[in-house]
């Protein structure tokens, strides 16, 4: 069986559904597929969105999708805690199972055709990365789809990229997360996301991200693991402040997965293929906030794809349009990442400096000066700062 | 307090930190206003 469409979107997460919605709204015949049987399941995410990105969205998120308000963040390193509010730190917890289904329903309502349990298994591609046919395995057999444009919104382990011939260096480009949803917790500040920096999360952070007064996503996210994530997680659980809050807690769901740390490939456009979301490393660091950037970039990808099939736009305009919207934030994001990578190499002192960077409690130049100090001097300096920032 | 001896940071590490921080400083001005407290208007503009 062969199906013909204008735009084929692979993946029905935030990027894919947003792309499918946009393409369908601009009257492109759009098919979006997901290998999962149920949209949004399993959840592989800590489910927090930054409030600062809401004005950039192409549509409003209804209040019932914002399940818990986050006023700010606490940052912990070497026993020191600093609390911040607003700016990058305020946001909401969402429930990805519902959120992803809601987004997919927007796309369907706009006219896109959704096929679940549909796994991309092969691509017929010319030597300029132009996809001529996509082969998709469904419960009713393999079907071929002839698209004019393909949007790869299939995450960090993108089948589209693999089938285009790219070999992704997972060790260098992807972070690993071991995470769980826990309930029955004694959260001390349930309206704050809690980040923990130290050698239990090399190059990343451990977290307690509340979803309600007594429930949270808890986990470790690391870029440079030298042992198993389970071991790091056990070390994290030994921190008295963590132990206290998680004592008596019950794990109700595992939400582990991989996150993009660096670009998987050099470009966002190959032939008639546009990359969006995690496959394109479209997230804002240092917190690797990927949900809303994926919605924003997916929307742009869908609009560009529709314009291309209608003959009123060029596919190469996609990166420029993303950069017009998110370019400054993405540039800053990459720069934060470089600083954080440098700090990681400095062990315990690096964790303290990373706290200064993420919580923005010292001018940036001060971080360079502190980098030349001994651990004890740095710790004393930040302890003094925590008196100012700790109780807010 | 900045006269302390380097313990666990090699000159190379500190050089790359210094370079990375300078780049971050540059990008900060793209996102925030001069005082660094407010978003620049055009950061959150629509297409």
Tab-separated table of C-alpha atoms in Angstrom:
chain	number	residue	atom	x	y	z
A	1	UNK	CA	0.000	0.000	0.000
A	2	UNK	CA	1.332	3.456	-0.841
A	3	UNK	CA	0.233	6.729	0.670
A	4	UNK	CA	1.052	10.137	-0.765
A	5	UNK	CA	1.290	13.205	1.448
A	6	UNK	CA	2.839	16.647	1.493
A	7	UNK	CA	4.470	16.486	4.904
A	8	UNK	CA	5.466	13.394	6.857
A	9	UNK	CA	6.287	14.093	10.488
A	10	UNK	CA	8.162	11.332	12.288
A	11	UNK	CA	7.501	11.459	16.018
A	12	UNK	CA	4.449	12.746	17.884
A	13	UNK	CA	6.132	14.389	20.854
A	14	UNK	CA	6.095	18.174	21.442
A	15	UNK	CA	8.127	18.954	18.288
A	16	UNK	CA	6.293	16.500	16.022
A	17	UNK	CA	2.743	17.343	17.055
A	18	UNK	CA	3.470	21.066	16.912
A	19	UNK	CA	4.975	20.625	13.430
A	20	UNK	CA	2.034	18.515	12.245
A	21	UNK	CA	-0.429	21.082	13.595
A	22	UNK	CA	1.321	23.957	11.826
A	23	UNK	CA	1.698	22.118	8.510
A	24	UNK	CA	-1.945	21.019	8.549
A	25	UNK	CA	-3.173	24.519	9.448
A	26	UNK	CA	-1.413	25.809	6.355
A	27	UNK	CA	-3.288	23.223	4.310
A	28	UNK	CA	-0.498	20.761	3.692
A	29	UNK	CA	-1.642	17.131	3.594
A	30	UNK	CA	0.098	16.012	6.750
A	31	UNK	CA	0.698	12.579	8.228
A	32	UNK	CA	2.405	12.209	11.592
A	33	UNK	CA	3.514	8.879	12.918
A	34	UNK	CA	4.793	7.557	16.220
A	35	UNK	CA	6.148	4.126	16.996
A	36	UNK	CA	4.488	4.196	20.409
A	37	UNK	CA	1.107	2.628	20.878
A	38	UNK	CA	-0.019	5.439	23.160
A	39	UNK	CA	1.064	9.056	22.689
A	40	UNK	CA	3.171	10.355	25.580
A	41	UNK	CA	3.931	6.907	26.987
A	42	UNK	CA	6.479	6.076	28.323
A	43	UNK	CA	7.436	9.437	29.811
A	44	UNK	CA	11.179	10.077	29.517
A	45	UNK	CA	11.298	13.543	30.957
A	46	UNK	CA	11.391	15.520	34.222
A	47	UNK	CA	8.258	17.408	33.067
A	48	UNK	CA	9.137	21.023	33.856
A	49	UNK	CA	8.672	24.020	31.574
A	50	UNK	CA	10.160	27.493	31.964
A	51	UNK	CA	7.723	30.373	32.308
A	52	UNK	CA	10.092	32.681	30.382
A	53	UNK	CA	9.431	30.710	27.178
A	54	UNK	CA	5.630	30.965	27.270
A	55	UNK	CA	5.489	34.293	25.338
A	56	UNK	CA	7.318	32.615	22.446
A	57	UNK	CA	4.772	29.844	21.962
A	58	UNK	CA	2.649	29.771	18.812
A	59	UNK	CA	-0.482	29.064	20.907
A	60	UNK	CA	-1.523	29.214	24.521
A	61	UNK	CA	-1.236	26.276	26.870
A	62	UNK	CA	-4.524	25.845	28.770
A	63	UNK	CA	-4.301	26.205	32.526
A	64	UNK	CA	-5.323	22.623	33.175
A	65	UNK	CA	-2.103	21.475	31.482
A	66	UNK	CA	-0.023	23.438	33.992
A	67	UNK	CA	-0.379	21.038	36.876
A	68	UNK	CA	1.899	22.665	39.458
A	69	UNK	CA	3.386	26.108	39.856
A	70	UNK	CA	7.138	26.437	40.325
A	71	UNK	CA	8.166	29.762	41.832
A	72	UNK	CA	11.901	29.225	41.542
A	73	UNK	CA	14.803	26.878	42.046
A	74	UNK	CA	17.103	25.879	44.850
A	75	UNK	CA	20.698	25.014	44.007
A	76	UNK	CA	22.702	22.714	46.291
A	77	UNK	CA	26.430	21.962	46.200
A	78	UNK	CA	28.779	20.754	48.948
A	79	UNK	CA	26.130	21.340	51.617
A	80	UNK	CA	25.409	24.918	50.518
A	81	UNK	CA	21.983	25.916	49.255
A	82	UNK	CA	20.942	28.990	47.297
A	83	UNK	CA	17.380	29.848	46.311
A	84	UNK	CA	16.357	31.934	43.303
A	85	UNK	CA	13.040	33.047	41.869
A	86	UNK	CA	11.772	34.342	38.509
A	87	UNK	CA	14.040	34.715	35.442
A	88	UNK	CA	15.012	31.242	34.130
A	89	UNK	CA	13.955	29.571	37.363
A	90	UNK	CA	10.174	29.963	37.506
A	91	UNK	CA	7.835	27.690	35.596
A	92	UNK	CA	5.343	24.895	35.809
A	93	UNK	CA	5.277	21.153	36.111
A	94	UNK	CA	3.300	19.453	33.382
A	95	UNK	CA	2.092	15.908	32.913
A	96	UNK	CA	3.660	14.698	29.684
A	97	UNK	CA	1.142	11.907	29.169
A	98	UNK	CA	-1.667	14.449	29.029
A	99	UNK	CA	0.365	17.236	27.477
A	100	UNK	CA	1.560	15.155	24.517
A	101	UNK	CA	-1.953	13.824	23.897
A	102	UNK	CA	-3.362	17.355	24.021
A	103	UNK	CA	-0.753	18.561	21.519
A	104	UNK	CA	-1.410	15.615	19.195
A	105	UNK	CA	-5.140	16.339	19.365
A	106	UNK	CA	-4.456	19.939	18.273
A	107	UNK	CA	-2.676	18.573	15.208
A	108	UNK	CA	-5.479	16.151	14.439
A	109	UNK	CA	-8.046	18.928	14.853
A	110	UNK	CA	-6.031	21.035	12.392
A	111	UNK	CA	-6.380	18.217	9.853
A	112	UNK	CA	-3.236	16.110	10.302
A	113	UNK	CA	-3.565	12.339	10.130
A	114	UNK	CA	-2.084	10.507	13.105
A	115	UNK	CA	-0.854	6.941	12.975
A	116	UNK	CA	0.350	5.360	16.235
A	117	UNK	CA	2.181	2.008	16.499
A	118	UNK	CA	3.828	3.120	13.269
A	119	UNK	CA	7.594	2.745	13.166
A	120	UNK	CA	9.779	4.178	10.451
A	121	UNK	CA	11.859	1.252	9.221
A	122	UNK	CA	13.439	2.458	5.992
A	123	UNK	CA	13.926	5.480	3.771
A	124	UNK	CA	14.507	5.662	0.044
A	125	UNK	CA	16.907	8.578	-0.281
A	126	UNK	CA	18.867	10.107	-3.153
A	127	UNK	CA	22.463	11.270	-2.830
A	128	UNK	CA	21.336	14.739	-1.746
A	129	UNK	CA	19.380	13.482	1.246
A	130	UNK	CA	16.091	13.857	-0.568
A	131	UNK	CA	13.643	11.333	0.856
A	132	UNK	CA	11.523	9.800	-1.901
A	133	UNK	CA	9.757	7.134	0.103
A	134	UNK	CA	9.424	6.236	3.755
A	135	UNK	CA	8.597	2.690	4.802
A	136	UNK	CA	6.563	2.440	7.960
A	137	UNK	CA	5.757	-0.702	9.911
A	138	UNK	CA	2.219	-0.731	11.275
A	139	UNK	CA	0.152	-3.472	12.935
A	140	UNK	CA	-1.376	-4.061	9.472
A	141	UNK	CA	1.924	-4.459	7.670
A	142	UNK	CA	4.547	-2.197	6.119
A	143	UNK	CA	3.220	0.786	4.177
A	144	UNK	CA	5.175	3.171	1.983
A	145	UNK	CA	4.635	6.902	2.182
A	146	UNK	CA	5.679	9.317	-0.532
A	147	UNK	CA	6.222	12.713	1.138
A	148	UNK	CA	7.363	16.032	-0.297
A	149	UNK	CA	8.923	17.093	2.994
A	150	UNK	CA	9.904	15.036	6.045
A	151	UNK	CA	10.140	16.486	9.545
A	152	UNK	CA	12.388	14.441	11.823
A	153	UNK	CA	10.965	14.971	15.293
A	154	UNK	CA	11.922	11.571	16.573
A	155	UNK	CA	14.208	12.488	19.416
A	156	UNK	CA	17.821	11.884	20.337
A	157	UNK	CA	17.774	8.383	18.937
A	158	UNK	CA	16.314	9.578	15.662
A	159	UNK	CA	15.504	6.842	13.172
A	160	UNK	CA	15.414	9.429	10.400
A	161	UNK	CA	19.005	10.477	11.060
A	162	UNK	CA	20.113	6.853	11.279
A	163	UNK	CA	18.368	5.971	8.022
A	164	UNK	CA	19.877	9.021	6.326
A	165	UNK	CA	23.233	7.439	7.145
A	166	UNK	CA	24.370	9.467	10.157
A	167	UNK	CA	26.184	7.697	12.939
A	168	UNK	CA	25.507	9.480	16.209
A	169	UNK	CA	28.268	9.472	18.802
A	170	UNK	CA	26.029	8.855	21.807
A	171	UNK	CA	28.806	9.018	24.353
A	172	UNK	CA	29.879	12.510	23.298
A	173	UNK	CA	26.555	14.034	22.390
A	174	UNK	CA	23.972	12.610	24.726
A	175	UNK	CA	23.399	12.935	28.434
A	176	UNK	CA	21.871	10.107	30.430
A	177	UNK	CA	19.074	10.396	32.948
A	178	UNK	CA	17.922	7.918	35.544
A	179	UNK	CA	14.660	9.318	36.836
A	180	UNK	CA	11.514	8.307	38.675
A	181	UNK	CA	8.222	9.785	39.673
A	182	UNK	CA	7.860	9.441	43.417
A	183	UNK	CA	4.914	10.061	45.693
A	184	UNK	CA	4.340	10.302	49.439
A	185	UNK	CA	7.304	12.669	49.808
A	186	UNK	CA	8.023	15.237	52.518
A	187	UNK	CA	8.970	18.070	50.173
A	188	UNK	CA	10.339	21.006	52.110
A	189	UNK	CA	9.714	23.587	49.403
A	190	UNK	CA	7.173	21.979	47.069
A	191	UNK	CA	6.920	25.056	44.843
A	192	UNK	CA	10.622	25.016	43.997
A	193	UNK	CA	12.605	22.802	41.660
A	194	UNK	CA	15.646	21.488	43.503
A	195	UNK	CA	18.970	20.992	41.710
A	196	UNK	CA	21.909	19.210	43.299
A	197	UNK	CA	25.432	19.592	41.920
A	198	UNK	CA	28.290	17.267	42.702
A	199	UNK	CA	30.249	14.200	41.682
A	200	UNK	CA	27.037	12.113	41.838
A	201	UNK	CA	26.045	13.858	38.577
A	202	UNK	CA	29.234	14.556	36.559
A	203	UNK	CA	28.666	17.444	34.138
A	204	UNK	CA	24.951	17.518	34.936
A	205	UNK	CA	22.760	17.635	38.010
A	206	UNK	CA	20.546	15.562	40.233
A	207	UNK	CA	17.049	16.848	40.796
A	208	UNK	CA	13.824	16.844	42.740
A	209	UNK	CA	11.195	18.525	40.549
A	210	UNK	CA	7.856	18.669	42.400
A	211	UNK	CA	4.594	17.874	40.628
A	212	UNK	CA	2.445	18.459	43.701
A	213	UNK	CA	2.881	18.944	47.443
A	214	UNK	CA	3.889	15.319	47.954
A	215	UNK	CA	4.945	14.109	44.479
A	216	UNK	CA	8.025	14.836	42.380
A	217	UNK	CA	10.222	13.660	39.565
A	218	UNK	CA	13.529	12.620	41.093
A	219	UNK	CA	16.689	11.628	39.298
A	220	UNK	CA	20.272	12.095	38.185
A	221	UNK	CA	21.271	13.531	34.826
A	222	UNK	CA	24.887	13.243	33.771
A	223	UNK	CA	26.998	13.983	30.716
A	224	UNK	CA	30.178	12.182	31.657
A	225	UNK	CA	29.323	8.989	33.514
A	226	UNK	CA	32.249	6.860	34.610
A	227	UNK	CA	30.080	4.330	36.430
A	228	UNK	CA	26.462	3.201	36.368
A	229	UNK	CA	23.684	5.726	36.855
A	230	UNK	CA	22.256	3.496	39.575
A	231	UNK	CA	25.442	4.036	41.605
A	232	UNK	CA	25.239	7.807	41.122
A	233	UNK	CA	21.589	7.725	42.111
A	234	UNK	CA	22.397	5.827	45.313
A	235	UNK	CA	25.048	8.441	46.178
A	236	UNK	CA	22.542	11.211	45.542
A	237	UNK	CA	20.019	9.565	47.864
A	238	UNK	CA	22.605	9.654	50.649
A	239	UNK	CA	22.616	13.474	50.798
A	240	UNK	CA	20.861	14.232	54.122
A	241	UNK	CA	18.661	16.906	52.561
A	242	UNK	CA	17.554	14.470	49.865
A	243	UNK	CA	17.089	11.583	52.274
A	244	UNK	CA	14.907	13.708	54.512
A	245	UNK	CA	12.570	14.659	51.684
A	246	UNK	CA	12.377	11.261	50.015
A	247	UNK	CA	12.079	9.212	53.192
A	248	UNK	CA	8.964	7.041	52.958
A	249	UNK	CA	8.528	7.932	49.286
A	250	UNK	CA	7.212	5.439	46.778
A	251	UNK	CA	8.390	5.097	43.179
A	252	UNK	CA	5.355	4.978	40.918
A	253	UNK	CA	6.999	5.202	37.511
A	254	UNK	CA	10.432	5.185	35.881
A	255	UNK	CA	11.090	8.120	33.532
A	256	UNK	CA	14.683	7.512	32.465
A	257	UNK	CA	15.999	8.450	29.056
A	258	UNK	CA	18.621	10.292	27.084
A	259	UNK	CA	18.905	14.034	26.549
A	260	UNK	CA	20.724	16.000	23.862
A	261	UNK	CA	23.842	17.682	25.190
A	262	UNK	CA	25.398	18.735	21.895
A	263	UNK	CA	24.368	18.849	18.247
A	264	UNK	CA	23.909	15.341	16.888
A	265	UNK	CA	24.565	16.513	13.329
A	266	UNK	CA	25.835	19.727	11.739
A	267	UNK	CA	22.637	21.021	10.184
A	268	UNK	CA	18.899	21.296	10.745
A	269	UNK	CA	18.100	20.777	7.054
A	270	UNK	CA	19.186	17.886	4.819
A	271	UNK	CA	17.606	17.608	1.371
A	272	UNK	CA	13.850	17.670	2.002
A	273	UNK	CA	14.279	16.781	5.689
A	274	UNK	CA	13.879	19.265	8.547
A	275	UNK	CA	15.053	18.382	12.056
A	276	UNK	CA	13.072	19.556	15.055
A	277	UNK	CA	13.159	19.105	18.827
A	278	UNK	CA	15.662	16.799	20.511
A	279	UNK	CA	16.908	15.435	17.169
A	280	UNK	CA	18.044	19.012	16.443
A	281	UNK	CA	19.324	19.677	20.006
A	282	UNK	CA	16.804	22.510	20.297
A	283	UNK	CA	16.812	23.019	24.038
A	284	UNK	CA	17.935	25.683	26.456
A	285	UNK	CA	20.816	24.855	28.762
A	286	UNK	CA	21.909	24.621	31.519
A	287	UNK	CA	18.628	22.992	32.528
A	288	UNK	CA	18.169	21.309	29.127
A	289	UNK	CA	14.700	22.808	28.845
A	290	UNK	CA	13.474	21.109	25.707
A	291	UNK	CA	9.683	20.872	25.803
A	292	UNK	CA	8.725	24.425	24.869
A	293	UNK	CA	11.651	25.000	22.469
A	294	UNK	CA	10.500	21.830	20.691
A	295	UNK	CA	6.958	23.194	20.391
A	296	UNK	CA	8.298	26.519	19.073
A	297	UNK	CA	10.737	24.969	16.584
A	298	UNK	CA	8.240	22.298	15.532
A	299	UNK	CA	5.769	25.041	14.678
A	300	UNK	CA	8.367	26.804	12.522
A	301	UNK	CA	9.315	23.526	10.821
A	302	UNK	CA	5.640	22.836	10.033
A	303	UNK	CA	5.102	26.308	8.590
A	304	UNK	CA	8.243	26.105	6.466
A	305	UNK	CA	7.327	22.615	5.244
A	306	UNK	CA	3.831	23.796	4.239
A	307	UNK	CA	5.266	26.815	2.453
A	308	UNK	CA	7.702	24.579	0.568
A	309	UNK	CA	5.006	22.185	-0.677
A	310	UNK	CA	2.825	25.124	-1.717
A	311	UNK	CA	5.765	26.565	-3.623
A	312	UNK	CA	5.811	29.782	-1.622
A	313	UNK	CA	8.835	29.193	0.578
A	314	UNK	CA	12.321	27.735	0.642
A	315	UNK	CA	13.329	24.901	2.925
A	316	UNK	CA	16.650	26.577	3.744
A	317	UNK	CA	14.830	29.391	5.543
A	318	UNK	CA	14.096	27.083	8.481
A	319	UNK	CA	17.340	27.579	10.487
A	320	UNK	CA	17.147	31.335	9.997
A	321	UNK	CA	13.572	31.428	11.239
A	322	UNK	CA	14.453	29.353	14.300
A	323	UNK	CA	17.365	31.665	14.995
A	324	UNK	CA	15.114	34.723	14.669
A	325	UNK	CA	12.964	33.310	17.421
A	326	UNK	CA	15.348	31.416	19.703
A	327	UNK	CA	18.811	32.212	18.347
A	328	UNK	CA	19.898	34.475	21.184
A	329	UNK	CA	18.754	32.032	23.821
A	330	UNK	CA	20.381	29.114	21.998
A	331	UNK	CA	23.661	31.011	21.699
A	332	UNK	CA	23.622	31.788	25.387
A	333	UNK	CA	22.683	28.184	26.069
A	334	UNK	CA	25.751	26.866	24.220
A	335	UNK	CA	27.956	29.349	26.040
A	336	UNK	CA	26.594	28.275	29.450
A	337	UNK	CA	27.286	24.687	28.456
A	338	UNK	CA	30.949	25.467	27.649
A	339	UNK	CA	31.444	27.142	31.019
A	340	UNK	CA	29.789	24.282	32.835
A	341	UNK	CA	31.945	21.727	30.984
A	342	UNK	CA	35.072	23.590	32.108
A	343	UNK	CA	33.859	23.648	35.705
A	344	UNK	CA	33.109	19.933	35.717
A	345	UNK	CA	36.835	19.246	35.403
A	346	UNK	CA	37.465	21.012	38.704
A	347	UNK	CA	35.765	18.433	40.942
A	348	UNK	CA	34.103	19.600	44.168
A	349	UNK	CA	35.223	23.176	43.623
A	350	UNK	CA	33.705	22.983	40.158
A	351	UNK	CA	30.356	21.997	41.682
A	352	UNK	CA	30.460	25.111	43.845
A	353	UNK	CA	31.337	27.285	40.861
A	354	UNK	CA	28.618	25.605	38.844
A	355	UNK	CA	26.178	26.617	41.571
A	356	UNK	CA	27.365	30.245	41.147
A	357	UNK	CA	26.858	29.953	37.386
A	358	UNK	CA	23.412	28.344	37.427
A	359	UNK	CA	22.042	30.438	40.292
A	360	UNK	CA	23.697	33.576	38.839
A	361	UNK	CA	24.773	34.821	42.235
A	362	UNK	CA	28.143	36.277	41.243
A	363	UNK	CA	29.209	38.296	38.210
A	364	UNK	CA	30.586	35.975	35.528
A	365	UNK	CA	34.136	37.369	35.804
A	366	UNK	CA	34.121	36.462	39.469
A	367	UNK	CA	33.791	32.801	38.429
A	368	UNK	CA	37.152	33.022	36.617
A	369	UNK	CA	38.788	34.525	39.706
A	370	UNK	CA	37.200	31.945	41.966
A	371	UNK	CA	38.486	29.238	39.612
A	372	UNK	CA	42.002	30.202	40.698
A	373	UNK	CA	41.218	29.857	44.385
A	374	UNK	CA	41.499	26.902	46.679
A	375	UNK	CA	38.428	24.840	47.466
A	376	UNK	CA	38.149	26.137	51.052
A	377	UNK	CA	38.279	29.797	49.978
A	378	UNK	CA	35.636	29.197	47.332
A	379	UNK	CA	33.412	27.376	49.788
A	380	UNK	CA	33.702	30.136	52.400
A	381	UNK	CA	32.911	32.749	49.757
A	382	UNK	CA	29.782	30.918	48.623
A	383	UNK	CA	28.703	30.205	52.188
A	384	UNK	CA	28.675	33.975	52.716
A	385	UNK	CA	26.579	34.338	49.561
A	386	UNK	CA	24.123	31.688	50.722
A	387	UNK	CA	23.305	33.810	53.781
A	388	UNK	CA	22.016	36.380	51.317
A	389	UNK	CA	20.331	34.021	48.852
A	390	UNK	CA	19.628	30.912	50.916
A	391	UNK	CA	16.438	31.901	52.680
A	392	UNK	CA	14.619	33.703	49.863
B	1	UNK	CA	41.009	36.417	48.748
B	2	UNK	CA	42.183	36.041	45.163
B	3	UNK	CA	45.797	35.443	46.092
B	4	UNK	CA	45.128	31.752	46.819
B	5	UNK	CA	47.264	29.022	45.303
B	6	UNK	CA	45.800	26.882	42.556
B	7	UNK	CA	45.061	23.437	43.845
B	8	UNK	CA	42.852	21.519	41.489
B	9	UNK	CA	42.739	23.814	38.479
B	10	UNK	CA	45.481	23.555	35.892
B	11	UNK	CA	46.409	26.644	33.818
B	12	UNK	CA	44.772	24.930	30.821
B	13	UNK	CA	41.537	24.387	32.687
B	14	UNK	CA	41.484	27.968	33.809
B	15	UNK	CA	42.286	29.222	30.333
B	16	UNK	CA	39.339	27.338	28.849
B	17	UNK	CA	37.108	28.530	31.707
B	18	UNK	CA	38.186	32.099	31.117
B	19	UNK	CA	37.504	31.821	27.400
B	20	UNK	CA	34.119	30.189	27.961
B	21	UNK	CA	33.080	32.820	30.495
B	22	UNK	CA	34.014	35.634	28.115
B	23	UNK	CA	31.849	34.071	25.400
B	24	UNK	CA	28.984	33.711	27.866
B	25	UNK	CA	29.350	37.361	28.875
B	26	UNK	CA	29.005	38.309	25.232
B	27	UNK	CA	25.832	36.256	24.816
B	28	UNK	CA	24.350	37.649	28.040
B	29	UNK	CA	24.149	41.026	26.370
B	30	UNK	CA	22.126	39.459	23.542
B	31	UNK	CA	19.480	38.248	25.942
B	32	UNK	CA	19.372	40.724	28.806
B	33	UNK	CA	19.448	44.492	29.074
B	34	UNK	CA	22.479	46.394	30.419
B	35	UNK	CA	21.697	45.727	34.047
B	36	UNK	CA	21.146	42.076	33.301
B	37	UNK	CA	17.813	41.900	35.061
B	38	UNK	CA	15.282	42.248	32.262
B	39	UNK	CA	14.837	40.407	28.993
B	40	UNK	CA	15.597	42.384	25.907
B	41	UNK	CA	12.321	43.132	24.190
B	42	UNK	CA	13.162	41.467	20.916
B	43	UNK	CA	14.171	38.211	22.586
B	44	UNK	CA	10.529	37.337	23.076
B	45	UNK	CA	9.155	38.892	19.894
B	46	UNK	CA	7.132	36.859	17.439
B	47	UNK	CA	8.030	36.263	13.848
